[in-house]
XYZ file of C-alpha atoms in Angstrom:
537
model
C 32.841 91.561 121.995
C 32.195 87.922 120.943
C 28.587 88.254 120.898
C 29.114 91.584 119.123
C 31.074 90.479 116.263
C 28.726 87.396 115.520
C 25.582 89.589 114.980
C 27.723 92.034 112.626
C 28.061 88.578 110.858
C 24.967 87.548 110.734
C 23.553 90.998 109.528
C 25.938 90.898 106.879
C 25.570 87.549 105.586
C 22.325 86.280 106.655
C 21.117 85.608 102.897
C 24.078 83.128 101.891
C 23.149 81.270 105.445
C 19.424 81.028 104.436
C 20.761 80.140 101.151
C 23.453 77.183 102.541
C 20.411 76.098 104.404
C 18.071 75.747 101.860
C 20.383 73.455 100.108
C 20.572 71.187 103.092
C 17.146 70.960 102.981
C 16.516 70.515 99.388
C 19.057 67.899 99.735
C 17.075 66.237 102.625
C 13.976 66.113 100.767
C 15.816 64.810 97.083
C 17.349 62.016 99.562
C 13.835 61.020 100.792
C 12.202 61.523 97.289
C 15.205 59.551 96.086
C 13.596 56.569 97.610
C 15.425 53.473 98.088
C 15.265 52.351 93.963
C 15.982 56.205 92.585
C 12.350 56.173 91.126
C 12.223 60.020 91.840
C 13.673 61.325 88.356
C 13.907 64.532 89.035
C 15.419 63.323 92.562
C 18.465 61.442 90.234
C 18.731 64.386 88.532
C 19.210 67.072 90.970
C 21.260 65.855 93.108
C 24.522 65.465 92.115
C 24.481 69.252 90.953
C 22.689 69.675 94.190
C 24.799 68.479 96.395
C 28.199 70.361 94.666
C 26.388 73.510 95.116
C 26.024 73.182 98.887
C 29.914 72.167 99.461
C 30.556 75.743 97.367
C 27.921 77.469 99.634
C 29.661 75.959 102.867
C 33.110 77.245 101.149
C 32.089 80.922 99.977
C 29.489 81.011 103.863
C 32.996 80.145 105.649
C 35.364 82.151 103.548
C 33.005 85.018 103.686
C 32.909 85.059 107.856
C 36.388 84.851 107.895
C 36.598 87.852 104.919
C 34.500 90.677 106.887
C 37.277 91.291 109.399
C 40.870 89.795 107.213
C 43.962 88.175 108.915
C 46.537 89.898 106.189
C 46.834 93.291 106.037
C 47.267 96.133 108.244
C 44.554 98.485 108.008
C 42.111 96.191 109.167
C 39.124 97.881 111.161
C 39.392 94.882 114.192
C 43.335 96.107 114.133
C 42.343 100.000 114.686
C 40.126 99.340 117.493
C 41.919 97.124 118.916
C 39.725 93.726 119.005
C 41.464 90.943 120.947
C 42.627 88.227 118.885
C 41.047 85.431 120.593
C 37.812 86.812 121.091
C 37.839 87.289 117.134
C 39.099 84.123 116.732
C 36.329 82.225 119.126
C 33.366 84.373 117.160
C 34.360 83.203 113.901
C 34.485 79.953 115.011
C 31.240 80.216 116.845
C 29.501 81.919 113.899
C 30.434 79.184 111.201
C 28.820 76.493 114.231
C 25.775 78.048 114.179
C 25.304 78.756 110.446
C 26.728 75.885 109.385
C 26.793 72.458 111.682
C 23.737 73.487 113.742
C 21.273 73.562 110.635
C 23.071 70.591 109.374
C 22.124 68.901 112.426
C 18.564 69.483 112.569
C 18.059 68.835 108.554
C 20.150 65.459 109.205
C 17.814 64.840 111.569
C 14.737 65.046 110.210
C 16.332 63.141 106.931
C 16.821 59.964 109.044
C 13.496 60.816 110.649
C 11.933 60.373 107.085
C 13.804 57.156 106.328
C 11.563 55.638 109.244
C 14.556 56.021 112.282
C 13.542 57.195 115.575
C 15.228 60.294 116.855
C 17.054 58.545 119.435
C 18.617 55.581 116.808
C 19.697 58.689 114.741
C 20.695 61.424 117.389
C 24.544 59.725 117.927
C 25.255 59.019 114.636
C 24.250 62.127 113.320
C 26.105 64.041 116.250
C 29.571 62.199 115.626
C 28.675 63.026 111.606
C 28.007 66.943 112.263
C 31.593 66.972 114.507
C 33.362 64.803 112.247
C 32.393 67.516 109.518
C 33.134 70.302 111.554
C 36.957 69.466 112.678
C 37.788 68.123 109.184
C 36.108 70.590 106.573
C 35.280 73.505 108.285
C 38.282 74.231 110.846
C 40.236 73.430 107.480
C 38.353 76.307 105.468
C 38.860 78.652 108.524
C 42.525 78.177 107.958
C 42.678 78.610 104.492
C 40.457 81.792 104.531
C 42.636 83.108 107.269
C 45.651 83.217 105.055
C 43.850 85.118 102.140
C 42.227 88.478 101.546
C 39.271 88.021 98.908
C 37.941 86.135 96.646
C 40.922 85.932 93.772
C 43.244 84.784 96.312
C 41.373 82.135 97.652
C 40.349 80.908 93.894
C 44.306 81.310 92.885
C 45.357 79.907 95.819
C 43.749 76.749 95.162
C 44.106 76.602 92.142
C 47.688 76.460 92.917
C 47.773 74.293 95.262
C 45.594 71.632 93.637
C 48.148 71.409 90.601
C 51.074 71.084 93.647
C 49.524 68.342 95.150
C 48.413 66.087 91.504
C 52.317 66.718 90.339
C 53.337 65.170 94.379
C 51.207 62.551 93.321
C 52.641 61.618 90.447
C 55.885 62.230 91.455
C 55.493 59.886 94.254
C 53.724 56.822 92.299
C 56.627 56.890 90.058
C 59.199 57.700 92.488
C 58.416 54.671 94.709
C 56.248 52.475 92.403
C 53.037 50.549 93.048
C 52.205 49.976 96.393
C 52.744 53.430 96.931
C 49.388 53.680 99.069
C 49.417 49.981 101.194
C 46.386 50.670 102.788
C 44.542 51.576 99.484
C 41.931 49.565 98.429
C 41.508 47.695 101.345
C 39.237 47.820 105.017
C 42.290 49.336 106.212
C 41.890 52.626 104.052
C 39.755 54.468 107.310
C 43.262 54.651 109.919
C 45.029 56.254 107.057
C 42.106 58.522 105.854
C 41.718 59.345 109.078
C 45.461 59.982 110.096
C 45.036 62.316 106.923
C 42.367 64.069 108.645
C 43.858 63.982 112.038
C 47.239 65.900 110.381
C 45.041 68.223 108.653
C 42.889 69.309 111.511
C 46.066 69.796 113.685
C 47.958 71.646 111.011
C 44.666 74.318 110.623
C 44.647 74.401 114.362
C 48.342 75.807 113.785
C 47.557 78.118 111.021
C 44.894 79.417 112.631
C 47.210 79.724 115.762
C 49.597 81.783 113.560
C 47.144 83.780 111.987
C 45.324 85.305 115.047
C 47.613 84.937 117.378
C 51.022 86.387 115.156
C 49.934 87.345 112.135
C 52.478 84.908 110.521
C 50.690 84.740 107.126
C 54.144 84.392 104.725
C 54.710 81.012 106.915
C 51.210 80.048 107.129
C 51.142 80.098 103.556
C 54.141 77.898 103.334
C 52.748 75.565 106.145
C 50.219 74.760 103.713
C 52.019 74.066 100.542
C 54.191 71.833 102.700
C 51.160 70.365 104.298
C 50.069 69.093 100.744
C 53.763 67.892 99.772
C 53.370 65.713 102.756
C 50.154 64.517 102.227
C 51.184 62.698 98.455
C 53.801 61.687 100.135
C 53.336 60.210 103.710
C 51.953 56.601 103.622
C 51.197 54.525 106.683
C 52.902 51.238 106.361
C 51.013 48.395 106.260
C 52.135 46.279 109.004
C 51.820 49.117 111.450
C 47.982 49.898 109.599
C 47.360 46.322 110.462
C 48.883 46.069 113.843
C 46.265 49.184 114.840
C 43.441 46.988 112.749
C 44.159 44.556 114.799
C 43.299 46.254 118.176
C 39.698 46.641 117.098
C 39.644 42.776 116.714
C 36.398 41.662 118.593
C 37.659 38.464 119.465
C 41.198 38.622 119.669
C 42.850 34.794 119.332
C 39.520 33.458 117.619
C 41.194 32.681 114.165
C 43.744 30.415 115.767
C 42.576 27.485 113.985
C 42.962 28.617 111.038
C 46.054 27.483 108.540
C 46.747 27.811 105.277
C 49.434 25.337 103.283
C 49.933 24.662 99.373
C 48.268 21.566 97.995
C 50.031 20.534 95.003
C 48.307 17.104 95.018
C 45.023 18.965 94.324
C 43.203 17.698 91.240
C 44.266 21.058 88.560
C 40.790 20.063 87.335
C 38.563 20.950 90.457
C 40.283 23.804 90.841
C 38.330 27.225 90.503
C 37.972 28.819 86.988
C 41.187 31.430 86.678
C 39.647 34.842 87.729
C 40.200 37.584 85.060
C 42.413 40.883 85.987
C 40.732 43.122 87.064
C 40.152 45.606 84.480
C 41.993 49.139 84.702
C 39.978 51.244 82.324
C 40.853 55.280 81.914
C 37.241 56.185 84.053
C 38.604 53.745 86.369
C 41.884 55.338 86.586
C 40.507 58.792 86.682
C 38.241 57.954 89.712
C 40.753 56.139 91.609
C 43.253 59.448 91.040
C 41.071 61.519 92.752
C 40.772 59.653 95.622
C 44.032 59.336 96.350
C 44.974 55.973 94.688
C 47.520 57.107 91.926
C 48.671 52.986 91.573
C 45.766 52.202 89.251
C 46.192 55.834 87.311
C 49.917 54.526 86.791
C 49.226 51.219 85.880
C 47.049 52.548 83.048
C 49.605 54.584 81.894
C 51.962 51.619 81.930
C 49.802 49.568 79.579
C 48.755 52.114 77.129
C 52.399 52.732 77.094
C 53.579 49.329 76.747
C 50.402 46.894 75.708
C 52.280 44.113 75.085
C 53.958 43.777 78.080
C 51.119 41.728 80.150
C 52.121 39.640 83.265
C 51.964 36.247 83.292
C 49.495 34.716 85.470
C 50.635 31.675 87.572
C 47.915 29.719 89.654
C 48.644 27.737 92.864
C 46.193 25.178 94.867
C 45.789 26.159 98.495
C 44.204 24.083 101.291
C 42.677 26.295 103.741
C 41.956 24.572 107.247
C 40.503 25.601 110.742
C 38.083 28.234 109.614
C 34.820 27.752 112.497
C 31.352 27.154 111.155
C 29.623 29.621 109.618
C 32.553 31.861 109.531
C 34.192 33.426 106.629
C 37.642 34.619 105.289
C 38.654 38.127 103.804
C 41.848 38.803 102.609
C 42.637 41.713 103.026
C 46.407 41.686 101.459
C 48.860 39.083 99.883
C 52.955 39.507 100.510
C 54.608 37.024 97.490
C 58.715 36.477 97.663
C 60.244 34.336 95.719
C 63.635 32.619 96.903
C 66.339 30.870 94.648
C 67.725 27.074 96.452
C 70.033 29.274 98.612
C 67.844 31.630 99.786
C 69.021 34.804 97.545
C 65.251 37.293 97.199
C 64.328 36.965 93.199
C 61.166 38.642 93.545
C 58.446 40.970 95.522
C 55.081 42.054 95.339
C 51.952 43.165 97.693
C 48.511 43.553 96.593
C 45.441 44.456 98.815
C 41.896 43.995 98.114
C 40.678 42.659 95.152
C 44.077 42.636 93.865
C 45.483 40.282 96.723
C 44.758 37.035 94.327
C 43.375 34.557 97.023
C 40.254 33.160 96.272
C 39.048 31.309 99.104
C 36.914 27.913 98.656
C 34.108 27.170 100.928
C 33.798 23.611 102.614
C 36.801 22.634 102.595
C 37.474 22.728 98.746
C 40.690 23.663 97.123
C 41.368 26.974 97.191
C 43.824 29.135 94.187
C 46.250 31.864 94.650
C 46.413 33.674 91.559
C 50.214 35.021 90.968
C 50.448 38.492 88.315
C 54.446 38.080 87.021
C 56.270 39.727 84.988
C 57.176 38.567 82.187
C 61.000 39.045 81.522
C 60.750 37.533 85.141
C 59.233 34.503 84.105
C 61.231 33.630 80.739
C 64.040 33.933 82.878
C 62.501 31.849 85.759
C 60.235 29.049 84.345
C 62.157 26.203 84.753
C 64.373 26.928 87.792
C 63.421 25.911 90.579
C 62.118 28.409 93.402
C 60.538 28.987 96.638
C 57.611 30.405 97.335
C 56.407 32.153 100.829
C 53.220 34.478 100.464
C 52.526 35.822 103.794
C 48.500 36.766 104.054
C 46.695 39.442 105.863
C 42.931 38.228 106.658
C 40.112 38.935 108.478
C 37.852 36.430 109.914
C 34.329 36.771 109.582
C 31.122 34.986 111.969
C 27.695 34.873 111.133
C 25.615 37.417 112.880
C 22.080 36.937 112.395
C 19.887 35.709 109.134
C 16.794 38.226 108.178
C 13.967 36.722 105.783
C 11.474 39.094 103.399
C 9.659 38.819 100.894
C 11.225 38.287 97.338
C 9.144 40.834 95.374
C 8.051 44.086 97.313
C 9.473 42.946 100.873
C 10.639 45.312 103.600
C 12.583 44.280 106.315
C 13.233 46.318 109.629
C 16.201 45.534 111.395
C 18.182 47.325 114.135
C 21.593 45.620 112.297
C 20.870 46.573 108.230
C 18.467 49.466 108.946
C 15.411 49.768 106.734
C 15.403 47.369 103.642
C 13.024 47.110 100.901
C 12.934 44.884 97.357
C 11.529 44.594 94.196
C 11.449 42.516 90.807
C 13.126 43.991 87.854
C 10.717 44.734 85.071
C 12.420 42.211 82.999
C 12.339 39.747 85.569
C 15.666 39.218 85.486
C 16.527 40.112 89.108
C 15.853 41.377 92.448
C 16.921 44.834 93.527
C 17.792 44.793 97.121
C 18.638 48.449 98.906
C 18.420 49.594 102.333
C 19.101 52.559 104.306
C 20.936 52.782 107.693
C 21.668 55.167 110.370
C 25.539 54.846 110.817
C 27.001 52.083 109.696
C 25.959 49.122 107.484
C 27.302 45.175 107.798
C 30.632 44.459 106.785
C 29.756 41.894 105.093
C 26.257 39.887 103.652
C 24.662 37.494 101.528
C 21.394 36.832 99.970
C 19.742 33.921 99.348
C 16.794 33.537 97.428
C 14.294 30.561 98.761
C 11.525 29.161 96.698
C 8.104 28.123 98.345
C 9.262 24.506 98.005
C 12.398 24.768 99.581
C 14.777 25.187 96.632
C 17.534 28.033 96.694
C 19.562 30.019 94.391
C 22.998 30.378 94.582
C 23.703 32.908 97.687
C 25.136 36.312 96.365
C 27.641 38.102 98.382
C 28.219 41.557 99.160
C 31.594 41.363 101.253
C 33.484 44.773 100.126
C 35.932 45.433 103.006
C 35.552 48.066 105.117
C 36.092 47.963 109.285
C 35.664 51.290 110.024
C 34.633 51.980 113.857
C 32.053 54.087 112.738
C 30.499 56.064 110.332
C 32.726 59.046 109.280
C 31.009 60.807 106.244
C 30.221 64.493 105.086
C 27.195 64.275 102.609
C 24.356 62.180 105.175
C 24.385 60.044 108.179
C 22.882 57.595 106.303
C 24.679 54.769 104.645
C 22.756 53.478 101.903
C 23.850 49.606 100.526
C 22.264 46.840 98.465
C 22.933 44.381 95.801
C 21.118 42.774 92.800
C 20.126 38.918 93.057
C 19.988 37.781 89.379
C 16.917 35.315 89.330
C 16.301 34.667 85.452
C 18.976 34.479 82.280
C 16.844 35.826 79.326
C 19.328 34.271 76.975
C 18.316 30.849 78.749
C 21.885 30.046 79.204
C 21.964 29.916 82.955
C 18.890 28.127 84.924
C 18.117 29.153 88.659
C 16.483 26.266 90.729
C 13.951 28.617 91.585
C 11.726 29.662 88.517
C 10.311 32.813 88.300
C 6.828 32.129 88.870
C 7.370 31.254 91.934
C 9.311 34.491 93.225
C 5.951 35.877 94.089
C 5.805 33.178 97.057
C 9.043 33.021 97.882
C 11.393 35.197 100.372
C 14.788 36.668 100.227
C 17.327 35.587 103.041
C 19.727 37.827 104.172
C 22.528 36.711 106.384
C 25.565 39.282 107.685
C 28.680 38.697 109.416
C 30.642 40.424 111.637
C 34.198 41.183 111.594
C 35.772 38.745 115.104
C 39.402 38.851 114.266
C 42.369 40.156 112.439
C 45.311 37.938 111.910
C 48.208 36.976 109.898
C 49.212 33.506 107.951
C 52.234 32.529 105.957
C 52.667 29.835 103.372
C 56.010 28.709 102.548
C 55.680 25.964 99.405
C 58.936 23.615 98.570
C 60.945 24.211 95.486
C 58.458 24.724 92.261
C 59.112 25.277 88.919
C 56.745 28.231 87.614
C 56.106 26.867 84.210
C 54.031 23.947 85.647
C 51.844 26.266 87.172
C 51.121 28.730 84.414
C 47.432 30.163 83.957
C 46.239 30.057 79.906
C 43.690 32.823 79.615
C-alpha cells in the first residue's frame, strides 16, 4: 500500500517535482556562475528571487503530498477504504524524501563538485546538510499541512500565526527588557537555534502523531499556536548556553594563564581611541527582528522615542595577562554590577558580542572596557564612590596554520579555508579576498599583506564569532567568507608601508585560529568614582 500511494503521488504531481528541481539546479548553476567576486550579473540578479521561489516550491511540493489524501475531514477516500494510518503516514514521508532531499542531494553535489571539491570532501557535509534540512523544514511542513485542508487554510493559517508570534515578540522584549535573547549575537547563538529546532522537530513529530494516528486536529492546531507562544518566549540562559559551549572546548584548562585586573595607573593617553556605539539604524533593526533578535528592534524604538536620552559612556584601563603566544582573545559576553561601600547592587547589565565593550590590546598593551550608563544613573552616581566587578565570558583562540598567495589574482587551495581566490579593486584601493568551503569555514583569520621587500600592512581581522560544531544550513553546503584588505587611501590621508606598485609582487598572508578553550574571568576594581572615568565623544 506504501508503494501504491507514492506512485498515485508522483502521477499526480510529477510537474511541480520537475519544477522544485529545476530550481535547485538553476540555483546550482547561478552559485557557480556567481563566482567567487559576483561578476556574473545576471547571477546577482537572479538569485535572491531565485532562491525564494524554490523555498515556495518545497512549501506548495510538500503541502500538496500531504493535500491528495487530507488529515481533517471525514469523507476522505484513504478513510472509505480503509488505508492504515501508518502506512499513509510512512508514504508521505517517503514521497517528500525522494522528491525533495534526494534531488537536493545530488544538485548539492555536483555544486561543490563545480567549486573544485572532490566528491568525497563534499559527500559528509552535504549529507548532514540534506538531513539537517529534512528534520527541521520538511517534517515541520508535513505537520502543518496535516492540520489543514487546502490551500486558503494553509495561507490563513500562517498568516495568523506569523502576526501571533511578532506580537510574542514584542510582548516579550518589553516584558523582560534587553537581554531578552542572551545568546543573541554571540558564537553561542547555534545551541539555542538549534534547541529551537530540536523543539520544533519533536513538536511536528507529535502533530503528526496526532494527526494520523487520532485525528486530533482541534488540538493539533492549538499545539501549534502554543508552540509559537513558546518559541518568543523560551530563552536559554546564558550560563547554562556557556556551560554546554564549554564542553566542545578543545583544550579544556588551556586558558589558565590567563587574568584579567583593572589598571588604573595606565597612562589615559596610550589608551585605545573610545570605540563608537554601534549604530542601530531602522534596516538594522528590521533585519535583526526577523531573526529573532527583537533587543536591537527595541532599542530603536527607544531612541526615536526618546533621542535625548543617550548613555553615558565610561572607559576603564584593563591589563590583560597570561594569554600564550600566538593566541587570541574573544569575548564573547561582559556581566557589569556595580556595588555601593556596603555592598547594596546599584546597577546591572550584560552585553554579548560586539556589544560586550572589551577591547582587547595585543602585546601586552593596555586594554579598555567601554561602560554604556544611563544617564539619570550617572548624575546620581558620579561622584560616589562604587565598586565595580564585570565578570567576562571569553574564548581563547591558537594559531592554526598561516597560508601565503598572491596579492593580485592569487588562489589558494587549502583543506582548512577551502578554495580562495583574490583580486585588486579597480580603483586600487583594496584587495578582495573570498573563498568557498565545503562545511565549515575558520572561526577566526587575518590577512596580512607582504611587500616584495619585506614590509607589511597592518593585518586585518575577520574574527566574527561563531563555534558551531558544524555546518547546519538550508540554502548550500557551501560556506562562502572573505574580507577586503584596504591597500591605498585615494584621499592620501592614510599611507600603507606597502605602495601599490608593488602589490603585483607581493603576496597575501592568511593566518586562522582555532577555537582551544572556553572560560570565564572576573574583575573586581576598588572603590571608583565614575566621573573620573567618563568617555567625551
Amino acid at each position: 500500500m506504501i508503494t501504491h500511494i507514492v506512485r498515485k503521488d508522483w502521477r499526480l504531481l510529477w510537474p511541480l517535482v520537475l519544477l522544485v528541481t529545476a530550481f535547485q539546479i538553476l540555483l546550482g548553476w547561478l552559485s557557480f556562475r556567481w563566482g567567487y567576486f559576483g561578476e556574473d550579473l545576471a547571477a546577482r540578479t537572479l538569485f535572491p528571487a531565485l532562491n525564494a521561489a524554490w523555498y515556495l516550491g518545497i512549501v506548495a511540493l510538500v503541502a500538496a503530498a500531504v493535500h491528495q489524501d487530507p488529515i481533517p475531514g471525514v469523507s476522505q477516500d484513504w478513510l472509505i477504504r480503509p488505508v492504515r494510518r501508518r502506512d499513509l503516514l510512512f508514504a508521505k514521508v517517503l514521497f517528500v524524501v525522494a522528491a525533495v532531499s534526494l534531488p537536493m542531494l545530488v544538485v548539492d553535489l555536483l555544486d561543490a563538485r563545480g567549486a573544485g571539491f572532490a566528491l568525497s570532501q563534499a559527500l559528509g557535509p552535504t549529507a548532514v546538510k540534506e538531513l539537517y534540512v529534512l528534520l527541521t523544514l520538511v517534517v515541520p511542513l508535513l505537520a502543518l499541512a496535516s492540520v489543514t485542508e487546502n490551500w486558503p487554510q494553509i495561507v490563513i493559517g500562517s498568516a495568523g500565526l506569523m502576526v501571533l508570534f511578532a506580537l510574542c515578540l514584542i510582548a516579550a522584549t518589553f516584558a523582560i527588557g534587553p537581554g531578552r535573547c542572551p545568546t543573541c549575537g554571540t558564537g553561542l547563538r547555534w545551541i539555542q537555534s538549534l534547541l529551537e529546532h530540536g523543539a520544533v522537530l519533536l513538536g511536528a513529530l507529535l502533530i503528526l502523531r496526532l494527526q494520523y494516528f487520532q485525528r486530533h486536529t482541534h488540538g493539533a492546531r492549538w499545539l501549534i499556536a502554543a508552540g509559537v507562544i513558546l518559541f518568543a518566549f523560551v530563552q536559554l540562559p546564558w550560563h547554562t548556553a556557556f556551560a554546554i559551549q564549554q564542553l566542545f572546548s578543545a583544550a579544556p584548562g588551556d586558558a589558565a594563564s590567563v587574568a584579567v585586573g583593572f589598571d588604573p595607573a595606565a597612562d589615559r593617553a596610550a589608551m585605545a581611541p573610545s570605540r563608537a556605539a554601534p549604530e542601530v539604524s531602522a534596516a538594522r533593526a528590521a533585519r535583526a527582528l526577523l531573526s529573532g533578535n527583537a533587543d536591537n528592534a527595541a532599542e530603536y524604538l527607544r531612541h526615536r522615542a526618546l533621542p535625548d536620552a543617550a548613555p553615558v559612556a565610561i572607559e576603564l584601563p584593563l591589563r590583560i595577562t597570561g594569554v600564550p603566544r600566538g593566541g587570541r582573545l574573544q569575548v564573547d559576553r561582559s556581566e557589569i554590577r556595580l556595588f555601593e561601600a556596603d555592598g547594596r547592587l546599584v546597577y546591572r547589565s550584560a552585553n554579548g558580542g560586539e556589544l560586550a565593550g572589551l577591547n582587547v590590546a595585543s602585546d601586552g598593551a593596555t586594554s579598555h572596557q567601554t561602560i554604556e550608563l544611563p544617564t539619570a544613573l550617572y548624575r546620581q552616581w558620579a561622584q560616589r564612590p562604587l565598586r565595580l566587578e564585570i565578570t567576562y565570558s571569553l574564548a581563547l583562540l591558537r594559531l592554526s596554520a598561516t597560508y601565503a598567495m598572491a596579492a593580485a589574482a592569487g588562489d589558494l587551495r587549502s583543506a582548512e579555508l577551502g578554495r580562495c581566490e583574490s583580486q585588486l579593486k579597480r580603483d586600487a584601493s583594496e584587495i578582495n579576498l573570498r573563498c568557498k568551503q565545503v562545511g565549515l569555514g575558520p572561526a577566526c583569520y587575518t590577512v596580512t599583506l607582504e611587500g616584495p621587500s619585506g614590509e607589511f600592512n597592518t593585518a586585518i581581522q575577520d574574527c566574527t564569532p561563531d563555534y558551531r560544531p558544524f555546518a547546519a544550513q538550508w540554502s548550500s553546503p557551501l560556506t562562502f567568507f572573505g574580507i577586503d584588505v584596504p591597500v591605498h587611501d585615494n584621499a592620501g590621508q592614510v599611507h600603507y608601508p606597502v605602495p601599490v606598485a608593488q602589490i603585483p609582487d607581493s603576496r597575501l598572508l592568511v593566518t586562522t585560529y582555532r577555537v582551544s578553550d572556553h572560560f570565564t574571568r572576573t574583575l573586581t576594581s576598588p572603590a571608583l568614582l565614575l566621573g573620573d572615568w567618563q568617555t567625551q565623544r
